[in-house]
Amino acid sequence: MNTPSSEAGALSRQASLQRLKQTAHFDLLVVGGGATGLGVALDAATRGLSVALVEREDFAKGTSSRATKLVHGGVRYLAQGNVGLVREALRERKAALQNAPHLVQPLPFLMPAFGLKGRLWDKLFYGTGLMLYDLLAGKAGLGDTQFLSRSETLAALPGVRAEDLVGAVQYWDGQFDDARLAVMLARTAAAHGAVVLNHCPVRALLHADGKVIGASVADMESGELIDVHAGCVVNAAGVWVDDLRRMDVDPESRMVSPSQGIHLVVDREFLPGDHALLVPKTDDGRVMFAVPWLGKVLLGTTDTPRDSIESEPTPLADEVDFILGEAGKYLARAPSASDVRSIWGGVRPLVRPPDAANTKDISREHVVVVDESGLVTVTGGKWTTYRAMAEDVVEHCMEAGLLESGEPSGTLDLKLIGAPDTVSHKISDPPGAHLYGTEAALLDQLPGHRHELGMGLTEAMVRFAVRYEAARTVEDVLARRSRILFLDAQLAAALADEVAAIIADELNREGEDVAGFKALARRYRTVPG
Ligand SMILES: Cc1cc2nc3c(=O)[nH]c(=O)nc-3n(C[C@H](O)[C@H](O)[C@H](O)COP(=O)(O)OP(=O)(O)OC[C@H]3O[C@@H](n4cnc5c(N)ncnc54)[C@H](O)[C@@H]3O)c2cc1C
């Protein structure tokens, strides 16, 4: 399939609302605009089906903007013996790298070894495991696993602690900008004919004769309720799938076992260079990453079971202590709470098994459930495998007779909007026009393309976010079209007024009251302790 044009994939709210109201019946209605829902919408649209997707807040506002940003086969799952999951993820990693090279790229990871025990253990255990990882990747491999000497390790990972260091195992995986990839999925789906709307929650499911026939959705800008009818409704609401299932036939639904993970963002000085650091087993058996990303370093993450699921999860003091404590053991300069530029959490939608002792033991695979009412729910999985999950969901819908079997999925080699043939930047570089791929040229045609607001964000990018990328609020722009809130919350707060004024000018309406956004930015820079 050809890469769709920027214009075809420009998300116009007015036009989308019009189509949502005027279309008497869609083949498919998808609820939730995270990786899972957007993947399903795109898959179905490429099969020629008529598709609508509604997201209650913004694309990737949920878990899908809060990942560790790794497109990975999951070395950890290999250690658990889950070869099938690893093989699938490695295939999907290859597809993502090919289909959106401006947003998904290879990244070398180093596992440093300390002392004689470390050298032997790491070479034997992790080195061998990673060679198996390379073997499973086959042609989809990104580079061979290598053992680096002490001096090679220090050269590649200048921020690592030198004391007792004996070397490292290096392997390859991928990294990405999760929220921007989500927006590109939304736009590519729109370019294939899907109606894709953010700020549009499902308020109720519509039923006839015990079957789900659509949903009542709210346009959050006008308050208007719109009934959307569809032959098949897919619940892709991430950690909130149970809320939707409770609107349907199961008031007690408890499919998801929420598990929170947080990240701390610090300056690149703590880990200069272009390699990530992985600690595969911390003292208490967890995994810790330090990942160079968009000019900063992400430190994470945790796996904390939670009962309540907030749209802005609250990092806990214990989680911060764990990350800062572990980072301090492996980095030459230990970061402290005052070094944190931004702190944010996300909640994994793990599928609740009948008897797992803790969330680390719960499968990261996805499940698809077709209820008697015809409501199709998908949850679990991970960002890396969104495409394969989507294919599986649509096939389940077809097998259940909810969607007509038609064309096969066209997403395996479908280039997303903006995908260039070659790239000359790294995702670990500070943000800039390079993240727009082939669309960078469009930015030059917009007012303010030389007016930089901060951290690579120009006035033209804000205008582009509104005209093409469905951004409606300051948060949409500063958290997900640009990632400044996630990188430097104080800077994000400082830019809020100017961004609000540009959005107001684009939309020809009153400027947004930015007090709410500034309060949010305060949360992102407040480290509990
Ligand atoms: C800390 C952490 C680190 C991770 N790191 C990685 C990683 O490095 N690599 C990787 O591959 N995976 C990673 N994951 C997993 C990955 O991020 C998730 O599996 C994925 O983002 C889930 O996407 P989703 O679309 O199912 O859920 P979400 O992104 O949460 O999307 C669901 C959407 O549904 C919307 N919604 C809810 N109710 C309604 C309603 N009534 N009407 C309309 N919309 C509604 C929500 O607003 C939300 O946007 C990580 C997860 C966490 C928590």
Coordinates of C-alpha atoms and ligand atoms in Angstrom, one line a residue:
M1 CA 0.0 0.0 0.0
N2 CA 1.2 3.5 -0.7
T3 CA 1.9 6.0 2.0
P4 CA -1.1 8.3 2.3
S5 CA -0.7 12.0 1.8
S6 CA -0.6 14.5 4.7
E7 CA -3.7 16.2 3.5
A8 CA -5.7 12.9 3.4
G9 CA -4.5 12.3 6.9
A10 CA -5.3 15.8 8.3
L11 CA -7.6 15.3 11.2
S12 CA -10.4 17.9 11.0
R13 CA -12.7 17.8 14.0
Q14 CA -15.6 19.5 12.2
A15 CA -15.5 17.1 9.3
S16 CA -15.1 14.1 11.5
L17 CA -18.1 15.1 13.7
Q18 CA -20.1 15.7 10.5
R19 CA -19.4 12.2 9.3
L20 CA -20.0 10.7 12.7
K21 CA -23.5 12.3 12.7
Q22 CA -24.3 11.6 9.1
T23 CA -23.2 8.0 8.8
A24 CA -26.3 5.9 9.5
H25 CA -24.2 2.7 10.2
F26 CA -20.5 1.9 10.5
D27 CA -19.1 -1.6 10.1
L28 CA -17.0 -1.0 13.2
L29 CA -16.9 1.3 16.2
V30 CA -13.7 1.3 18.2
V31 CA -13.7 2.7 21.8
G32 CA -10.3 4.0 23.0
G33 CA -7.6 5.8 21.1
G34 CA -4.5 4.2 22.6
A35 CA -2.2 1.9 20.7
T36 CA -4.7 -1.0 20.8
G37 CA -7.8 0.9 19.5
L38 CA -5.9 2.9 16.9
G39 CA -4.2 -0.3 15.6
V40 CA -7.7 -1.9 15.3
A41 CA -9.1 1.1 13.5
L42 CA -6.2 1.2 11.1
D43 CA -6.3 -2.6 10.4
A44 CA -10.0 -2.5 9.7
A45 CA -9.8 0.6 7.5
T46 CA -7.1 -1.0 5.4
R47 CA -9.5 -3.9 4.8
G48 CA -12.0 -1.5 3.3
L49 CA -14.4 -1.5 6.2
S50 CA -16.2 1.6 7.4
V51 CA -14.7 2.5 10.8
A52 CA -15.3 5.1 13.6
L53 CA -13.0 5.5 16.6
V54 CA -13.7 7.6 19.6
E55 CA -11.3 8.6 22.4
R56 CA -12.6 10.2 25.5
E57 CA -9.6 12.5 26.1
D58 CA -6.7 12.6 23.6
F59 CA -5.0 9.9 21.5
A60 CA -2.5 8.2 23.8
K61 CA -3.6 10.1 26.9
G62 CA -3.9 6.8 28.7
T63 CA -1.1 4.2 29.0
S64 CA 0.1 4.6 25.4
S65 CA 2.0 7.9 26.1
R66 CA 3.6 6.5 29.3
A67 CA 5.7 3.6 28.1
T68 CA 9.4 3.1 28.5
K69 CA 9.5 3.8 24.8
L70 CA 11.0 0.5 23.9
V71 CA 9.9 -1.5 20.8
H72 CA 11.3 -4.7 22.0
G73 CA 11.1 -8.5 21.7
G74 CA 11.1 -8.7 25.5
V75 CA 14.3 -10.4 26.6
R76 CA 12.6 -10.8 30.0
Y77 CA 9.9 -13.1 28.4
L78 CA 12.6 -15.2 26.9
A79 CA 13.9 -15.8 30.4
Q80 CA 10.3 -16.9 31.3
G81 CA 10.4 -19.4 28.4
N82 CA 7.8 -17.6 26.4
V83 CA 9.4 -18.1 23.0
G84 CA 6.2 -17.5 21.0
L85 CA 5.7 -14.0 22.5
V86 CA 9.3 -13.1 21.8
R87 CA 9.2 -14.3 18.2
E88 CA 6.0 -12.3 17.6
A89 CA 7.4 -9.2 19.2
L90 CA 10.6 -9.4 17.1
R91 CA 8.6 -9.6 13.9
E92 CA 6.5 -6.6 15.0
R93 CA 9.6 -4.7 16.0
K94 CA 10.9 -5.1 12.4
A95 CA 7.5 -3.9 11.0
A96 CA 7.4 -0.8 13.2
L97 CA 11.0 0.1 12.3
Q98 CA 10.2 -0.2 8.6
N99 CA 6.8 1.5 8.7
A100 CA 7.7 4.6 10.8
P101 CA 11.4 5.1 10.7
H102 CA 11.1 8.7 11.8
L103 CA 9.5 7.6 15.1
V104 CA 10.9 4.1 15.7
Q105 CA 14.6 3.3 15.6
P106 CA 17.2 0.7 16.7
L107 CA 18.9 1.3 20.0
P108 CA 21.9 -0.5 21.5
F109 CA 21.5 -1.6 25.1
L110 CA 24.4 -2.4 27.5
M111 CA 24.2 -4.6 30.5
P112 CA 27.3 -3.7 32.5
A113 CA 29.0 -6.4 34.6
F114 CA 30.8 -5.6 37.9
G115 CA 33.4 -7.8 39.6
L116 CA 34.5 -11.3 38.7
K117 CA 31.2 -12.8 39.6
G118 CA 29.4 -10.4 37.4
R119 CA 31.7 -11.1 34.5
L120 CA 31.1 -14.9 34.6
W121 CA 27.4 -14.7 35.4
D122 CA 26.6 -12.1 32.7
K123 CA 28.6 -13.8 30.0
L124 CA 27.1 -17.2 30.7
F125 CA 23.5 -16.3 31.4
Y126 CA 22.7 -13.0 29.7
G127 CA 25.2 -13.4 26.9
T128 CA 23.8 -16.9 26.0
G129 CA 20.2 -15.8 26.4
L130 CA 20.8 -12.8 24.1
M131 CA 22.4 -14.9 21.5
L132 CA 19.3 -17.0 21.4
Y133 CA 17.4 -13.7 21.1
D134 CA 19.5 -12.8 18.0
L135 CA 18.8 -16.3 16.6
L136 CA 15.0 -15.9 17.1
A137 CA 15.2 -12.5 15.4
G138 CA 16.9 -14.0 12.3
K139 CA 16.7 -11.5 9.5
A140 CA 14.8 -9.1 11.7
G141 CA 17.9 -8.8 13.9
L142 CA 19.3 -5.3 14.4
G143 CA 22.9 -6.3 15.3
D144 CA 24.7 -9.1 17.0
T145 CA 25.1 -9.4 20.7
Q146 CA 28.6 -8.6 21.7
F147 CA 30.8 -8.7 24.8
L148 CA 32.5 -5.3 25.4
S149 CA 35.7 -4.9 27.4
R150 CA 35.8 -2.4 30.3
S151 CA 37.3 0.3 28.1
E152 CA 34.8 -0.3 25.3
T153 CA 32.0 -0.1 27.9
L154 CA 33.2 3.2 29.3
A155 CA 33.5 4.6 25.8
A156 CA 29.9 3.6 24.8
L157 CA 28.3 4.4 28.2
P158 CA 30.3 7.3 29.6
G159 CA 27.9 7.8 32.5
V160 CA 28.3 4.2 33.9
R161 CA 30.0 3.7 37.3
A162 CA 33.6 2.8 36.6
E163 CA 34.4 1.2 40.0
D164 CA 34.6 -2.6 39.7
L165 CA 33.3 -2.5 36.1
V166 CA 34.7 -5.4 34.0
G167 CA 32.7 -5.0 30.8
A168 CA 29.2 -5.3 29.4
V169 CA 27.0 -7.4 27.2
Q170 CA 25.6 -5.3 24.3
Y171 CA 22.4 -6.2 22.4
W172 CA 20.0 -4.4 20.2
D173 CA 16.3 -3.4 20.5
G174 CA 14.2 -0.5 19.3
Q175 CA 12.9 2.8 20.8
F176 CA 10.2 5.1 19.8
D177 CA 8.1 8.2 20.5
D178 CA 4.9 6.5 21.7
A179 CA 2.5 9.4 21.6
R180 CA 3.6 10.7 18.2
L181 CA 3.3 7.2 16.8
A182 CA -0.2 7.0 18.2
V183 CA -1.1 10.2 16.4
M184 CA 0.4 8.9 13.2
L185 CA -1.8 5.7 13.5
A186 CA -4.8 7.9 13.9
R187 CA -4.0 10.0 10.9
T188 CA -3.1 7.0 8.7
A189 CA -6.4 5.4 9.7
A190 CA -8.2 8.6 8.7
A191 CA -6.4 8.7 5.4
H192 CA -7.8 5.2 4.8
G193 CA -11.3 6.5 5.4
A194 CA -11.8 6.0 9.2
V195 CA -13.6 8.7 11.3
V196 CA -11.2 9.3 14.2
L197 CA -12.2 11.6 17.1
N198 CA -10.6 12.6 20.3
H199 CA -12.3 14.4 23.2
C200 CA -15.3 12.2 22.5
P201 CA -16.2 9.7 25.3
V202 CA -18.6 6.9 25.1
R203 CA -21.4 7.6 27.7
A204 CA -23.5 4.5 27.1
L205 CA -23.7 1.5 24.9
L206 CA -26.7 1.1 22.7
H207 CA -28.6 -2.2 22.7
A208 CA -31.3 -3.9 20.7
D209 CA -32.6 -7.4 21.5
G210 CA -29.8 -7.9 23.9
K211 CA -27.1 -7.1 21.4
V212 CA -24.8 -4.1 21.3
I213 CA -25.6 -2.0 18.3
G214 CA -23.5 1.1 18.9
A215 CA -22.8 3.8 21.5
S216 CA -23.9 7.2 22.6
V217 CA -20.8 9.5 22.5
A218 CA -20.3 13.0 23.7
D219 CA -18.6 15.8 21.8
M220 CA -16.8 17.4 24.7
E221 CA -16.6 20.7 23.0
S222 CA -20.3 21.3 22.3
G223 CA -21.7 18.8 24.9
E224 CA -23.8 17.3 22.2
L225 CA -24.6 13.5 22.5
I226 CA -24.4 11.5 19.3
D227 CA -25.7 8.0 18.7
V228 CA -23.3 6.0 16.6
H229 CA -24.6 2.7 15.2
A230 CA -22.2 -0.1 14.2
G231 CA -22.3 -3.8 13.3
C232 CA -19.4 -4.4 15.7
V233 CA -18.2 -2.5 18.8
V234 CA -14.7 -3.1 20.0
N235 CA -13.8 -2.1 23.5
A236 CA -10.2 -1.1 23.5
A237 CA -10.3 1.1 26.6
G238 CA -7.0 -0.2 28.0
V239 CA -7.1 -0.3 31.8
W240 CA -10.7 1.0 31.6
V241 CA -12.1 -1.9 29.6
D242 CA -14.0 -3.1 32.7
D243 CA -15.9 0.2 33.0
L244 CA -17.3 -0.3 29.5
R245 CA -18.1 -4.0 30.1
R246 CA -20.0 -2.9 33.2
M247 CA -22.1 -0.7 30.9
D248 CA -22.9 -4.0 29.0
V249 CA -23.8 -7.4 30.4
D250 CA -21.3 -7.8 33.2
P251 CA -21.7 -5.4 36.1
E252 CA -19.0 -7.2 38.0
S253 CA -16.4 -7.3 35.2
R254 CA -12.8 -7.5 36.4
M255 CA -10.7 -8.5 33.4
V256 CA -7.8 -6.1 34.2
S257 CA -5.2 -6.3 36.9
P258 CA -3.8 -2.8 36.9
S259 CA 0.0 -2.4 37.5
Q260 CA 1.6 1.0 37.7
G261 CA 5.0 1.9 36.4
I262 CA 6.7 5.2 36.8
H263 CA 9.6 7.0 35.1
L264 CA 11.9 9.8 36.2
V265 CA 13.4 12.0 33.6
V266 CA 16.9 13.5 34.2
D267 CA 19.4 15.5 32.1
R268 CA 21.5 13.7 29.5
E269 CA 24.6 14.5 31.6
F270 CA 23.7 11.5 33.7
L271 CA 24.1 9.1 30.8
P272 CA 25.8 10.8 27.8
G273 CA 26.1 8.9 24.5
D274 CA 23.5 6.9 22.5
H275 CA 23.4 3.6 24.4
A276 CA 20.8 2.6 26.9
L277 CA 21.7 0.9 30.2
L278 CA 19.8 -2.2 31.3
V279 CA 20.0 -3.8 34.7
P280 CA 18.3 -7.2 34.1
K281 CA 18.0 -8.1 37.8
T282 CA 18.2 -5.5 40.5
D283 CA 18.9 -6.7 44.1
D284 CA 15.2 -7.4 44.6
G285 CA 14.8 -9.1 41.2
R286 CA 13.4 -6.2 39.1
V287 CA 14.5 -4.7 35.8
M288 CA 15.8 -1.2 35.6
F289 CA 16.4 0.9 32.5
A290 CA 18.2 4.2 31.8
V291 CA 17.3 5.2 28.3
P292 CA 18.4 8.2 26.3
W293 CA 15.3 9.7 24.8
L294 CA 14.6 13.0 23.1
G295 CA 17.7 14.7 24.6
K296 CA 17.0 13.5 28.1
V297 CA 17.4 10.2 30.0
L298 CA 14.4 8.1 31.2
L299 CA 14.9 6.1 34.4
G300 CA 12.4 3.4 35.1
T301 CA 10.4 1.5 35.7
T302 CA 8.3 -0.1 38.5
D303 CA 5.5 -2.7 38.6
T304 CA 3.2 -1.8 41.4
P305 CA -0.3 -3.3 41.7
R306 CA -3.0 -0.6 42.0
D307 CA -6.7 -0.8 42.7
S308 CA -7.8 2.6 41.5
I309 CA -7.0 3.7 37.9
E310 CA -6.6 7.4 37.5
S311 CA -6.1 9.0 34.1
E312 CA -3.1 10.8 35.7
P313 CA -1.6 8.0 37.9
T314 CA 0.2 9.1 41.1
P315 CA 3.8 8.1 41.5
L316 CA 4.5 6.7 45.0
A317 CA 7.5 7.5 47.2
D318 CA 8.6 3.9 47.3
E319 CA 8.7 3.8 43.5
V320 CA 10.9 6.9 43.4
D321 CA 13.2 5.5 46.1
F322 CA 13.6 2.3 44.1
I323 CA 14.5 4.0 40.8
L324 CA 16.8 6.6 42.3
G325 CA 18.5 4.0 44.5
E326 CA 19.1 1.6 41.7
A327 CA 20.3 4.4 39.3
G328 CA 22.7 5.5 42.0
K329 CA 24.3 2.1 42.0
Y330 CA 25.0 1.9 38.3
L331 CA 25.6 5.6 37.3
A332 CA 28.8 7.4 38.0
R333 CA 26.8 10.4 39.2
A334 CA 23.8 9.4 41.3
P335 CA 20.7 11.4 40.4
S336 CA 18.7 12.9 43.3
A337 CA 15.1 14.1 43.5
S338 CA 16.2 17.6 42.7
D339 CA 17.6 16.4 39.4
V340 CA 14.3 15.1 38.2
R341 CA 12.8 17.2 35.3
S342 CA 9.6 15.3 35.0
I343 CA 8.0 12.3 36.8
W344 CA 5.0 10.4 35.4
G345 CA 3.3 7.1 35.7
G346 CA 1.3 4.8 33.5
V347 CA -0.9 1.7 34.3
R348 CA -0.4 -1.6 32.5
P349 CA -3.6 -3.3 31.5
L350 CA -2.5 -6.7 32.5
V351 CA -5.1 -9.5 32.1
R352 CA -6.2 -10.8 35.4
P353 CA -5.5 -14.5 35.8
P354 CA -7.4 -16.5 38.4
D355 CA -4.4 -17.1 40.7
A356 CA -1.2 -15.0 40.0
A357 CA 0.8 -14.2 43.1
N358 CA 2.0 -10.8 41.8
T359 CA 1.8 -8.6 38.7
K360 CA 5.3 -9.6 37.5
D361 CA 4.0 -13.1 37.0
I362 CA 1.0 -12.1 34.9
S363 CA 1.2 -12.7 31.2
R364 CA 1.9 -9.7 29.0
E365 CA -0.1 -11.4 26.2
H366 CA -3.3 -9.9 25.1
V367 CA -6.8 -11.4 25.2
V368 CA -9.8 -10.9 23.1
V369 CA -13.3 -11.7 24.5
V370 CA -16.5 -11.7 22.6
D371 CA -19.4 -11.3 25.0
E372 CA -22.9 -12.7 24.3
S373 CA -24.0 -9.2 23.6
G374 CA -21.5 -9.0 20.8
L375 CA -19.3 -6.5 22.6
V376 CA -15.7 -7.4 21.7
T377 CA -13.1 -6.5 24.4
V378 CA -9.3 -6.5 23.9
T379 CA -6.8 -5.8 26.6
G380 CA -3.3 -6.7 27.7
G381 CA -0.4 -7.0 25.2
K382 CA 2.1 -4.2 24.7
W383 CA 2.8 -1.3 22.4
T384 CA 5.3 -3.3 20.4
T385 CA 2.7 -5.8 19.3
Y386 CA -0.2 -3.4 18.7
R387 CA -0.3 -4.3 15.0
A388 CA -0.5 -8.1 15.5
M389 CA -3.1 -7.5 18.3
A390 CA -5.2 -5.5 15.9
E391 CA -5.1 -8.1 13.2
D392 CA -6.1 -10.7 15.8
V393 CA -9.0 -8.5 17.1
V394 CA -10.4 -7.9 13.6
E395 CA -10.2 -11.6 12.8
H396 CA -12.0 -12.5 16.0
C397 CA -14.8 -10.0 15.0
M398 CA -15.0 -11.7 11.6
E399 CA -15.1 -15.2 13.1
A400 CA -17.9 -14.1 15.4
G401 CA -19.8 -12.9 12.3
L402 CA -19.8 -9.3 13.6
L403 CA -17.7 -8.1 10.6
E404 CA -17.9 -9.3 7.1
S405 CA -14.8 -11.2 6.0
G406 CA -13.2 -9.2 3.3
E407 CA -9.8 -8.0 2.3
P408 CA -6.8 -9.3 4.4
S409 CA -5.1 -6.8 6.7
G410 CA -2.8 -4.4 4.9
T411 CA -0.8 -3.1 7.8
L412 CA 2.3 -5.3 7.8
D413 CA 4.1 -3.2 5.3
L414 CA 2.0 -0.1 5.5
K415 CA 4.1 3.0 5.8
L416 CA 2.6 5.5 8.3
I417 CA 2.1 9.2 7.4
G418 CA 5.5 11.0 7.4
A419 CA 7.6 7.8 7.0
P420 CA 10.7 8.8 5.1
D421 CA 13.0 6.5 3.1
T422 CA 16.0 7.3 5.1
V423 CA 16.6 9.0 8.5
S424 CA 19.6 11.0 9.7
H425 CA 18.6 11.6 13.3
K426 CA 18.2 9.5 16.4
I427 CA 15.2 9.3 18.7
S428 CA 17.6 9.9 21.5
D429 CA 18.5 13.3 19.9
P430 CA 16.7 16.4 21.3
P431 CA 13.3 16.9 19.7
G432 CA 12.9 18.9 16.4
A433 CA 11.5 18.9 12.9
H434 CA 13.2 15.5 12.2
L435 CA 10.4 13.8 14.1
Y436 CA 8.0 14.9 11.4
G437 CA 9.7 12.8 8.7
T438 CA 8.5 13.8 5.2
E439 CA 6.1 16.3 6.8
A440 CA 9.0 18.5 8.1
A441 CA 8.7 20.4 4.8
L442 CA 5.1 21.4 5.6
L443 CA 6.2 23.1 8.8
D444 CA 8.3 25.5 6.7
Q445 CA 5.2 26.7 5.0
L446 CA 3.4 27.6 8.3
P447 CA 3.6 30.9 10.1
G448 CA 6.2 30.9 12.9
H449 CA 8.5 28.2 11.5
R450 CA 11.5 30.1 12.7
H451 CA 9.9 31.1 16.0
E452 CA 11.2 28.6 18.6
L453 CA 9.2 28.5 21.8
G454 CA 11.5 26.1 23.6
M455 CA 13.1 22.6 23.4
G456 CA 12.8 22.4 19.6
L457 CA 9.0 23.3 19.6
T458 CA 8.2 26.1 17.1
E459 CA 5.1 28.2 16.6
A460 CA 4.6 26.4 13.3
M461 CA 4.6 23.0 15.1
V462 CA 1.8 24.2 17.4
R463 CA -0.1 25.3 14.3
F464 CA 0.6 22.0 12.6
A465 CA -0.6 20.1 15.7
V466 CA -4.0 21.9 15.5
R467 CA -4.4 21.8 11.7
Y468 CA -3.2 18.2 11.0
E469 CA -2.9 16.3 14.3
A470 CA -6.2 17.0 16.1
A471 CA -4.6 18.9 19.0
R472 CA -7.4 20.9 20.8
T473 CA -5.7 21.9 24.1
V474 CA -2.4 23.1 25.5
E475 CA -2.0 19.6 27.1
D476 CA -2.5 17.9 23.7
V477 CA 0.3 20.0 22.3
L478 CA 2.8 20.0 25.2
A479 CA 2.2 16.4 26.4
R480 CA 1.7 14.4 23.2
R481 CA 2.3 16.3 19.9
S482 CA 5.5 17.6 21.5
R483 CA 6.7 15.7 24.6
I484 CA 7.9 18.7 26.7
L485 CA 5.6 17.9 29.7
F486 CA 7.2 14.5 29.8
L487 CA 10.8 15.9 29.4
D488 CA 10.8 19.1 31.5
A489 CA 7.6 19.9 33.3
Q490 CA 8.8 23.3 34.4
L491 CA 9.5 24.4 30.8
A492 CA 6.1 23.0 29.8
A493 CA 4.4 25.3 32.4
A494 CA 6.4 28.3 31.2
L495 CA 5.3 27.7 27.6
A496 CA 1.6 27.2 28.3
D497 CA 0.4 30.8 27.8
E498 CA 2.1 31.2 24.5
V499 CA 0.9 27.8 23.2
A500 CA -2.7 28.7 24.3
A501 CA -2.5 31.9 22.3
I502 CA -1.4 30.1 19.2
I503 CA -4.1 27.4 19.5
A504 CA -6.7 30.2 20.0
D505 CA -5.5 31.9 16.9
E506 CA -5.7 28.7 14.9
L507 CA -9.1 27.8 16.1
N508 CA -10.4 31.4 16.1
R509 CA -11.7 31.1 19.6
E510 CA -11.0 32.4 23.1
G511 CA -7.7 31.3 24.7
E512 CA -7.8 28.4 27.0
D513 CA -7.5 29.0 30.8
V514 CA -4.1 27.4 31.4
A515 CA -4.4 27.1 35.2
G516 CA -5.4 23.4 34.8
F517 CA -2.4 22.7 32.7
K518 CA -0.1 24.5 35.0
A519 CA -1.4 22.5 37.9
L520 CA -0.8 19.3 35.9
A521 CA 2.8 20.4 35.1
R522 CA 3.3 21.0 38.9
R523 CA 2.4 17.3 39.4
Y524 CA 4.9 16.3 36.8
R525 CA 7.7 18.1 38.6
T526 CA 6.8 17.1 42.2
V527 CA 8.8 14.2 43.3
P528 CA 7.1 12.4 46.3
G529 CA 9.4 11.5 49.1
Ligands
LIG1 C1 5.2 2.0 32.8 C2 4.9 1.3 31.5 C3 5.9 1.1 30.6 C4 5.7 0.4 29.4 N1 6.7 0.3 28.5 C5 6.5 -0.3 27.3 C6 7.5 -0.4 26.4 O1 8.6 0.1 26.6 N2 7.2 -1.1 25.2 C7 6.0 -1.6 25.0 O2 5.8 -2.3 23.9 N3 5.0 -1.5 25.9 C8 5.2 -0.9 27.0 N4 4.2 -0.7 27.9 C9 2.8 -1.3 27.6 C10 2.0 -0.4 26.7 O3 2.3 1.0 27.0 C11 0.6 -0.7 26.8 O4 0.4 -2.1 26.6 C12 -0.3 0.0 25.7 O5 0.0 1.4 25.7 C13 -1.8 -0.2 26.0 O6 -2.5 0.5 25.1 P1 -4.1 0.5 25.1 O7 -4.5 1.2 23.9 O8 -4.6 -0.9 25.3 O9 -4.5 1.4 26.4 P2 -4.5 3.0 26.5 O10 -3.3 3.6 25.9 O11 -4.7 3.3 28.0 O12 -5.7 3.4 25.7 C14 -7.1 3.2 26.1 C15 -7.8 4.5 25.8 O13 -9.2 4.3 26.0 C16 -9.7 5.6 26.4 N5 -11.0 5.4 27.0 C17 -11.3 4.9 28.2 N6 -12.6 4.9 28.4 C18 -13.2 5.4 27.3 C19 -14.5 5.8 27.0 N7 -15.6 5.5 27.8 N8 -14.8 6.4 25.8 C20 -13.7 6.6 24.9 N9 -12.5 6.3 25.2 C21 -12.2 5.8 26.4 C22 -8.7 6.2 27.3 O14 -8.7 7.6 27.5 C23 -7.4 5.7 26.7 O15 -6.8 6.7 25.9 C24 4.4 -0.1 29.1 C25 3.3 0.2 30.0 C26 3.6 0.9 31.2 C27 2.5 1.2 32.1

